[in-house]
Amino acid sequence: MFARLNSMGLSGINGFMVAVEADLSGGLPGFDVVGLPGAAVKESRDRVRASLKNCGFTYPVSRITVNLAPADVRKEGSVYDLPLLLALLAASGQIPLPAEQTAFLGELSLTGEVRRVYGALPMVMAARDAGIRQIFLPAENAAEGAVVDGVEVYPVSSVIQLLEHLAEREPISPAVYTQAPESVVPAPDFADVMGQAAARRAMEIAAAGGHNVLLIGPPGSGKSMLAKRLPSILPDMTKEEALEATKIHSIAGTLPGGVGLLANRPFRSPHHNISAAGLAGGGTMPRPGEVSLAHNGVLFLDELPEFARPAMECLRQPLEDSQITISRVSASLSYPCSIMLVAAMNPCPCGFFGHPTRACTCSGVAAQNYLSRISGPLLDRVDLHIEVPPVEFQQLAAKTPAEPSSSIRKRVNAARAVQLRRFGQLDARTDAKSVLVCNAHIPVNLIKKVCPLTPGAEELLRGAFDRLGLSARAYDRLLKVARTIADLAGVDVIDTAHVAEAVQYRSLDRKYWQQR
């Protein structure tokens, strides 16, 4: 006796079709699962056996062979529990075979309850693309599955409920996507930040162009406060950006239950004891790390010099390519990681180098060793180096409220709209329209076309390049920052004022790295 039905698998950020084939034959009783199953898939035999008995069905006493096709692709996770149980019931004649254009996903408890699985959203998207018209998911995954158009998603809480639906006795209503109001969490507001006019201006530029930021200043000056308020001035995610970000969080299991699409841009702030694998991703079967979980959002690294050197250096390639590839013996998978990196650090171990009222207690060697933990190549990939000085009493006690995020965000949205119009008009041969959303991602071959300079601005840039000893990468990033400043000013051609402001954001770090 034989039965075959559809399920789904996961490879990186994409799903793929899996055929669950069950064969019952004579011989000594046994239960074998083939088709490169992982440990969780092999353990499904015991969950399926207990669920069958506790739901009132007869466990087939025969030689059971289950094949998960394609057999040359590794299958991981508990997602195959539910289709495996249904395949056994159909092969033993206890239920009719489900329709061909139907797929099933779900983990089982020993009592037949259907539990949440990871990666439901990309698997539902792959099922739709493969021609599946109905897919049955755990009830906790129904909200994210319902985001996908073109396929009916049925929430399932238990095996009994599913079988009643398949027998047309108690139909299950398809899930309908509705964004829950409580899923939109307001970010902290810039109105809480008193003083720091220069740092606020730099954060506005960073948000407008999607630039990376390094905040340098003594303890208590407001570095973390500024970083945590950056998402409040970033543009809302488009549907495509939200889908990409939600897919990654669905795979990692960090998507809150009952949430369909992420409404807020991700903000990830890992502790400085994180490993390189935790930051970049890894594992026997590679999983996304913090840099991918921050995709289309902000990755905040507080106390940057305290991070392990390998963890910091693993960011170099993702910051350039907006994608990270994790290679293991069993698989090599790529995850997107288009992020804004925001890092914060003290100027020295005690934190008070350059402080107007407190003396620095660090020796020159100790301070130099502290700063040398951050490599030149990583600094080159940071567009804005911002000095955050201590806040004075008059600023903290001011009665006039600071400018709120809503006002800053209007200017950021206007600058982003200018950039999108510009990128939309680029030559189709560059294929830029499909990848460019902000100035930080302008490719090298388009910089001269997108960043025209006045003669005075070009002369100022030449002098800054020679005087500061900028690398070619730093030169390109300086031009992109100047382009963003001009966009905020509503100007098409970059002038001397725009270049001068961009240069100061590249030269601030020299105050600390060269004056020791």
XYZ file of C-alpha atoms in Angstrom:
516
model
C 0.000 0.000 0.000
C 1.329 3.370 -1.037
C 0.409 7.043 -0.546
C 1.998 10.281 -1.652
C 1.281 13.862 -0.610
C 3.001 17.239 -0.665
C 4.991 19.124 1.913
C 7.673 21.799 1.782
C 11.327 22.179 2.726
C 13.667 25.069 3.361
C 17.036 25.888 1.816
C 18.455 29.180 3.012
C 15.821 31.841 2.517
C 13.861 29.890 -0.106
C 11.424 27.002 0.153
C 11.158 23.961 -2.112
C 8.626 21.207 -2.762
C 8.990 17.906 -0.908
C 7.041 14.783 -1.789
C 6.264 12.597 1.243
C 5.917 9.006 0.011
C 4.791 6.256 2.404
C 4.945 2.555 1.574
C 3.546 -0.273 3.762
C 4.835 -3.745 2.960
C 5.158 -7.176 4.523
C 8.037 -8.262 6.706
C 9.219 -7.474 10.188
C 7.616 -4.295 11.587
C 9.838 -1.261 11.247
C 9.765 2.433 10.449
C 12.458 3.882 8.179
C 12.666 7.473 6.911
C 14.953 8.021 3.920
C 15.772 11.027 1.768
C 18.559 12.688 3.798
C 16.498 13.337 6.945
C 17.984 15.411 9.785
C 17.832 14.416 13.441
C 14.468 16.137 14.025
C 12.991 14.340 10.997
C 14.164 10.955 12.261
C 12.601 11.652 15.655
C 9.260 12.317 13.965
C 8.683 8.551 13.892
C 8.040 8.520 17.634
C 5.845 11.627 17.572
C 3.769 10.235 14.706
C 3.352 6.850 16.418
C 2.108 8.401 19.660
C -0.152 10.890 17.849
C -1.801 8.144 15.826
C -2.649 6.094 18.889
C -3.787 9.055 21.014
C -6.076 10.279 18.232
C -7.852 6.921 18.051
C -6.268 5.537 14.875
C -4.590 2.191 14.312
C -0.839 2.251 13.938
C 0.079 0.082 10.905
C 1.909 -3.064 11.987
C 4.032 -3.577 8.890
C 7.268 -2.579 7.262
C 6.962 1.232 6.879
C 9.222 3.142 4.519
C 8.860 6.886 4.100
C 10.789 8.690 1.384
C 11.246 12.454 1.314
C 11.898 13.472 -2.278
C 14.097 14.941 -3.706
C 16.354 12.469 -1.952
C 19.599 14.390 -2.565
C 18.579 17.513 -0.577
C 18.853 17.462 3.200
C 15.574 17.861 5.138
C 15.666 19.580 8.522
C 13.148 20.416 11.217
C 9.889 19.033 12.556
C 7.821 20.373 9.657
C 7.234 16.850 8.244
C 5.380 15.395 11.254
C 1.893 16.236 9.978
C 2.330 15.148 6.319
C 4.061 11.977 7.472
C 1.101 11.055 9.716
C -1.399 11.751 6.926
C 0.643 9.664 4.486
C 0.564 6.684 6.882
C -3.191 7.024 7.385
C -3.779 7.232 3.630
C -1.442 4.312 2.859
C -3.197 2.121 5.456
C -6.640 3.032 4.054
C -7.863 4.842 7.158
C -8.472 8.149 5.298
C -8.803 9.040 1.603
C -5.787 10.541 -0.107
C -5.860 14.397 0.024
C -6.128 16.431 -3.174
C -3.004 16.669 -5.328
C -2.692 20.481 -5.202
C -2.611 20.467 -1.391
C 0.380 20.691 0.957
C 0.790 20.125 4.697
C 3.227 21.504 7.286
C 3.347 21.082 11.034
C 4.970 19.621 14.108
C 2.950 17.183 16.229
C 2.637 16.774 19.950
C 2.166 13.288 21.375
C -1.560 13.995 21.734
C -2.088 15.114 18.137
C -1.891 18.888 18.586
C -0.256 20.774 15.712
C 2.567 23.048 16.814
C 4.344 25.988 15.212
C 7.176 25.487 12.724
C 9.919 27.839 11.540
C 10.147 29.225 8.019
C 6.449 29.001 7.165
C 6.396 32.210 5.081
C 9.096 31.263 2.524
C 7.643 27.747 2.285
C 4.140 29.076 1.554
C 5.594 31.381 -1.098
C 7.397 28.444 -2.708
C 4.234 26.336 -2.550
C 2.270 29.016 -4.390
C 4.948 29.253 -7.072
C 4.860 25.444 -7.468
C 1.114 25.439 -8.187
C -0.192 24.484 -4.735
C -3.649 25.968 -4.165
C -4.311 24.897 -0.560
C -1.819 24.616 2.278
C -2.488 23.548 5.863
C -0.358 25.228 8.533
C -0.217 25.271 12.330
C -2.616 27.900 13.652
C 0.315 29.944 15.043
C 1.804 30.203 11.533
C -1.445 31.083 9.777
C -0.941 34.865 10.031
C 2.390 34.833 8.190
C 1.133 32.320 5.631
C -1.943 34.446 4.906
C 0.331 37.256 3.685
C 0.935 35.299 0.464
C -1.610 35.898 -2.308
C -2.732 33.117 -4.648
C -2.945 30.263 -2.136
C -5.536 29.392 0.520
C -3.995 28.982 3.973
C -5.883 26.861 6.507
C -4.961 27.131 10.217
C -4.827 23.743 11.938
C -4.787 23.225 15.707
C -5.014 19.424 15.879
C -5.009 16.299 13.762
C -8.683 15.647 14.570
C -9.663 19.128 13.365
C -7.771 18.603 10.104
C -9.330 15.199 9.438
C -12.815 16.572 10.121
C -12.135 19.241 7.496
C -10.797 16.759 4.935
C -13.898 14.622 5.491
C -16.033 17.741 4.860
C -17.783 17.434 8.216
C -16.437 20.575 9.940
C -14.770 22.862 7.387
C -11.913 25.142 8.479
C -12.143 28.761 7.348
C -9.105 30.020 5.384
C -6.916 32.555 7.181
C -7.191 36.191 6.062
C -4.275 38.570 6.461
C -4.887 41.562 8.712
C -2.051 43.535 10.259
C -2.696 43.569 13.994
C -2.522 47.133 15.434
C -0.448 45.951 18.390
C 2.272 44.707 16.005
C 3.128 48.329 15.118
C 5.338 49.322 18.042
C 6.293 53.031 18.156
C 10.039 53.607 18.252
C 11.652 55.971 20.792
C 11.428 59.585 19.636
C 14.205 62.104 18.915
C 12.214 64.602 20.965
C 13.781 62.930 24.018
C 17.308 63.906 22.901
C 18.303 67.268 24.341
C 21.167 69.138 22.720
C 23.510 67.229 20.370
C 22.505 69.314 17.342
C 25.502 68.143 15.286
C 24.918 64.462 16.101
C 21.201 64.769 15.325
C 22.047 66.313 11.958
C 24.449 63.453 11.195
C 21.817 60.852 12.116
C 19.372 62.580 9.770
C 21.916 62.349 6.944
C 22.544 58.686 7.757
C 18.809 57.906 7.650
C 18.312 59.818 4.391
C 21.074 57.930 2.586
C 21.179 54.597 4.433
C 24.746 55.272 5.607
C 26.740 53.465 8.301
C 27.537 55.447 11.456
C 30.178 55.388 14.205
C 29.354 57.416 17.336
C 32.394 58.420 19.414
C 32.029 60.083 22.794
C 32.352 59.797 26.577
C 29.948 57.755 28.734
C 26.513 59.301 29.185
C 26.731 61.623 26.193
C 23.741 60.000 24.470
C 25.295 57.622 21.904
C 22.948 54.717 22.625
C 20.001 57.090 22.912
C 20.667 58.443 19.425
C 21.136 54.973 17.928
C 17.913 53.566 19.389
C 15.942 56.464 17.924
C 17.278 56.037 14.409
C 14.450 53.658 13.320
C 11.904 56.368 14.168
C 13.157 58.553 11.293
C 13.667 55.802 8.706
C 11.063 55.452 5.918
C 8.419 52.759 6.276
C 9.321 49.452 4.691
C 7.797 48.670 1.323
C 5.827 45.430 0.926
C 8.851 43.797 -0.722
C 11.219 44.893 2.069
C 8.804 43.702 4.737
C 8.467 40.305 3.037
C 12.247 39.839 2.861
C 12.758 40.814 6.494
C 9.839 38.670 7.683
C 11.143 35.631 5.794
C 14.445 35.805 7.661
C 12.769 36.185 11.056
C 10.394 33.341 10.190
C 13.338 31.063 9.398
C 15.163 32.042 12.588
C 12.070 31.580 14.744
C 12.129 35.180 16.015
C 8.827 36.220 14.398
C 6.216 36.791 17.140
C 3.256 34.429 17.029
C 0.217 35.792 15.224
C 2.238 38.382 13.268
C 1.981 38.299 9.494
C 4.459 40.924 8.294
C 6.976 42.898 10.320
C 5.587 46.418 10.615
C 8.727 48.023 12.041
C 12.210 48.008 10.581
C 14.340 45.498 12.510
C 16.616 46.900 15.198
C 19.146 44.376 16.480
C 21.532 45.139 19.334
C 23.615 42.042 20.198
C 25.801 41.973 23.297
C 29.532 42.419 22.756
C 30.269 38.821 23.817
C 28.587 37.501 20.665
C 30.674 35.151 18.535
C 31.471 35.568 14.864
C 29.014 32.756 14.055
C 26.302 34.439 16.096
C 26.826 37.697 14.243
C 27.301 36.353 10.721
C 25.265 33.135 11.044
C 26.311 29.508 11.134
C 25.618 26.055 12.481
C 25.774 22.593 10.943
C 22.915 23.672 8.716
C 23.634 27.414 8.357
C 21.138 29.684 10.091
C 20.871 33.485 9.777
C 22.858 35.555 12.271
C 22.308 39.026 13.695
C 23.561 40.732 10.546
C 20.793 39.022 8.520
C 18.143 39.486 11.213
C 18.802 43.237 10.859
C 18.116 43.090 7.084
C 16.371 46.294 5.905
C 16.893 47.717 9.382
C 19.582 48.720 11.875
C 22.370 46.677 13.460
C 23.586 48.497 16.572
C 26.933 47.484 18.073
C 27.388 49.263 21.391
C 30.900 49.402 22.874
C 32.393 48.387 19.530
C 36.011 47.819 20.726
C 34.732 45.238 23.222
C 33.556 42.927 20.441
C 35.906 40.091 19.528
C 38.112 40.905 16.550
C 36.823 37.987 14.407
C 33.228 39.098 15.050
C 33.969 42.654 13.932
C 35.934 41.595 10.868
C 33.181 39.267 9.646
C 31.130 42.408 8.913
C 33.494 43.671 6.221
C 32.161 41.641 3.297
C 28.426 41.906 4.215
C 28.695 45.705 4.475
C 30.022 45.806 0.916
C 27.814 43.197 -0.749
C 24.583 43.355 1.331
C 24.676 39.563 1.340
C 26.476 36.941 3.370
C 27.321 33.407 2.306
C 27.809 30.758 4.990
C 29.658 27.651 3.834
C 29.639 24.358 5.695
C 30.388 20.778 4.686
C 26.670 20.003 4.466
C 25.539 23.183 2.700
C 26.477 26.633 1.461
C 23.660 29.151 1.899
C 23.313 32.888 1.265
C 21.231 35.322 3.294
C 20.529 38.990 2.469
C 21.863 41.594 4.907
C 21.215 45.085 3.596
C 21.715 46.924 6.881
C 22.578 50.249 8.413
C 25.451 49.626 10.805
C 25.427 51.929 13.826
C 28.337 51.493 16.235
C 29.153 53.354 19.442
C 32.417 53.570 21.365
C 34.321 55.556 23.961
C 37.449 57.452 22.826
C 39.603 55.526 25.338
C 39.238 52.801 28.019
C 38.211 55.258 30.755
C 36.056 57.143 28.271
C 37.173 60.695 29.044
C 39.823 61.531 26.436
C 38.987 65.028 25.182
C 36.374 65.601 27.912
C 36.073 69.322 28.776
C 35.887 68.827 32.570
C 37.189 65.342 33.401
C 40.763 64.205 32.980
C 41.622 61.058 31.041
C 43.402 58.475 33.241
C 44.556 56.212 30.417
C 48.165 55.842 29.365
C 49.016 56.457 25.749
C 49.749 52.781 25.168
C 46.481 51.642 26.773
C 44.461 54.111 24.739
C 46.230 53.157 21.512
C 45.651 49.453 22.156
C 41.977 50.199 22.795
C 41.576 52.074 19.517
C 43.610 49.550 17.547
C 40.939 46.910 18.195
C 39.021 48.511 15.328
C 40.732 47.843 12.028
C 41.246 50.366 9.253
C 39.276 48.301 6.698
C 36.246 48.255 8.996
C 36.511 52.019 9.631
C 36.688 52.573 5.874
C 33.261 50.980 5.537
C 31.671 53.422 7.990
C 30.452 56.557 6.201
C 29.943 58.906 9.144
C 32.250 59.249 12.156
C 30.325 61.394 14.612
C 31.672 63.040 17.731
C 29.095 63.057 20.541
C 30.286 65.549 23.216
C 28.932 65.715 26.779
C 25.574 67.467 27.123
C 25.620 70.728 29.095
C 23.230 71.463 31.961
C 21.504 74.288 30.098
C 20.573 71.926 27.288
C 19.226 69.250 29.642
C 17.187 71.806 31.597
C 15.816 73.588 28.510
C 12.046 74.101 28.537
C 11.748 74.076 24.746
C 11.196 70.507 23.463
C 13.595 69.126 20.902
C 12.504 68.501 17.323
C 10.436 65.277 17.171
C 11.127 62.324 14.905
C 8.031 63.065 12.810
C 9.529 66.343 11.564
C 12.913 64.793 10.789
C 11.239 61.888 9.053
C 9.463 64.204 6.611
C 12.829 65.516 5.409
C 14.227 61.986 5.220
C 11.251 60.790 3.169
C 11.633 63.750 0.801
C 15.329 62.932 0.258
C 14.556 59.239 -0.283
C 11.887 60.168 -2.846
C 14.498 62.190 -4.769
C 16.841 59.199 -4.745
C 14.172 56.776 -5.941
C 13.249 59.056 -8.832
C 16.900 59.386 -9.794
C 17.532 55.634 -9.682
C 14.350 54.988 -11.652
C 15.698 57.106 -14.493
C 19.025 55.293 -14.758
C 19.936 53.375 -17.863
C 18.198 49.976 -17.795
C 21.471 48.316 -18.820
C 22.865 48.962 -15.343
C 20.008 46.974 -13.795
C 20.129 49.560 -11.013
C 16.371 50.042 -10.793
C 15.952 46.653 -9.141
C 18.651 47.050 -6.486
C 19.109 50.720 -5.590
C 16.938 52.254 -2.890
C 19.306 54.744 -1.259
C 22.608 56.527 -1.892
C 24.653 54.192 0.310
C 24.150 51.409 -2.272
C 25.278 53.320 -5.368
C 27.682 51.011 -7.264
C 31.134 52.250 -8.216
C 30.354 52.387 -11.925
C 27.518 54.864 -11.325
C 29.134 57.221 -8.816
C 30.369 59.773 -11.397
C 26.976 59.796 -13.097
C 24.947 60.095 -9.890
C 27.308 62.443 -8.016
C 28.174 65.395 -10.303
C 30.400 68.057 -8.663
C 30.823 71.773 -9.198
C 34.441 72.845 -9.960
C 34.807 74.263 -6.450
C 33.497 71.079 -4.849
C 35.898 68.985 -6.925
C 38.853 71.123 -5.853
C 37.845 70.876 -2.184
C 37.472 67.119 -2.485
C 40.932 66.813 -4.043
C 42.490 68.710 -1.174
C 40.660 66.625 1.440
C 41.735 63.399 -0.248
C 45.412 64.368 -0.134
C 45.374 65.946 3.311
C 43.456 63.144 5.095
C 45.049 60.273 3.185
C 41.704 58.743 2.258
C 41.490 55.352 0.599
C 39.584 54.811 -2.641
C 36.744 53.233 -0.670
C 36.602 56.198 1.731
C 36.589 58.554 -1.261
C 33.555 56.785 -2.748
C 31.726 56.818 0.559
C 32.484 60.507 1.057
C 30.934 61.244 -2.340
C 27.818 59.248 -1.427
C 27.420 61.193 1.825
C 27.813 64.468 -0.073
C 25.144 63.263 -2.512
C 22.764 62.660 0.409
C 23.468 66.106 1.909
C 22.689 67.681 -1.468
C 19.463 65.667 -1.700
C 18.381 66.936 1.728
C 19.031 70.456 0.439
C 17.063 69.774 -2.761
C 20.086 70.349 -5.033
C 20.983 68.261 -8.094
C 24.710 69.125 -8.303
C 27.002 68.656 -5.283
C 28.515 71.975 -4.170
C 31.398 72.935 -1.862
C 29.164 73.188 1.238
C 27.944 69.623 0.743
C 31.465 68.261 0.301
C 32.765 70.250 3.290
C 30.089 68.788 5.565
C 30.749 65.272 4.275
C 34.497 65.675 4.855
C 34.062 66.582 8.507
C 32.246 63.283 9.063
C 35.269 61.439 7.658
C 37.870 63.407 9.608
C 36.520 63.289 13.166
C 38.026 59.872 13.844
C 41.512 61.314 13.165
C 41.145 63.344 16.363
C 41.398 60.106 18.285
C 43.481 57.894 16.023
C 46.215 60.432 15.200
C 46.596 62.589 18.330
C 47.963 59.867 20.581
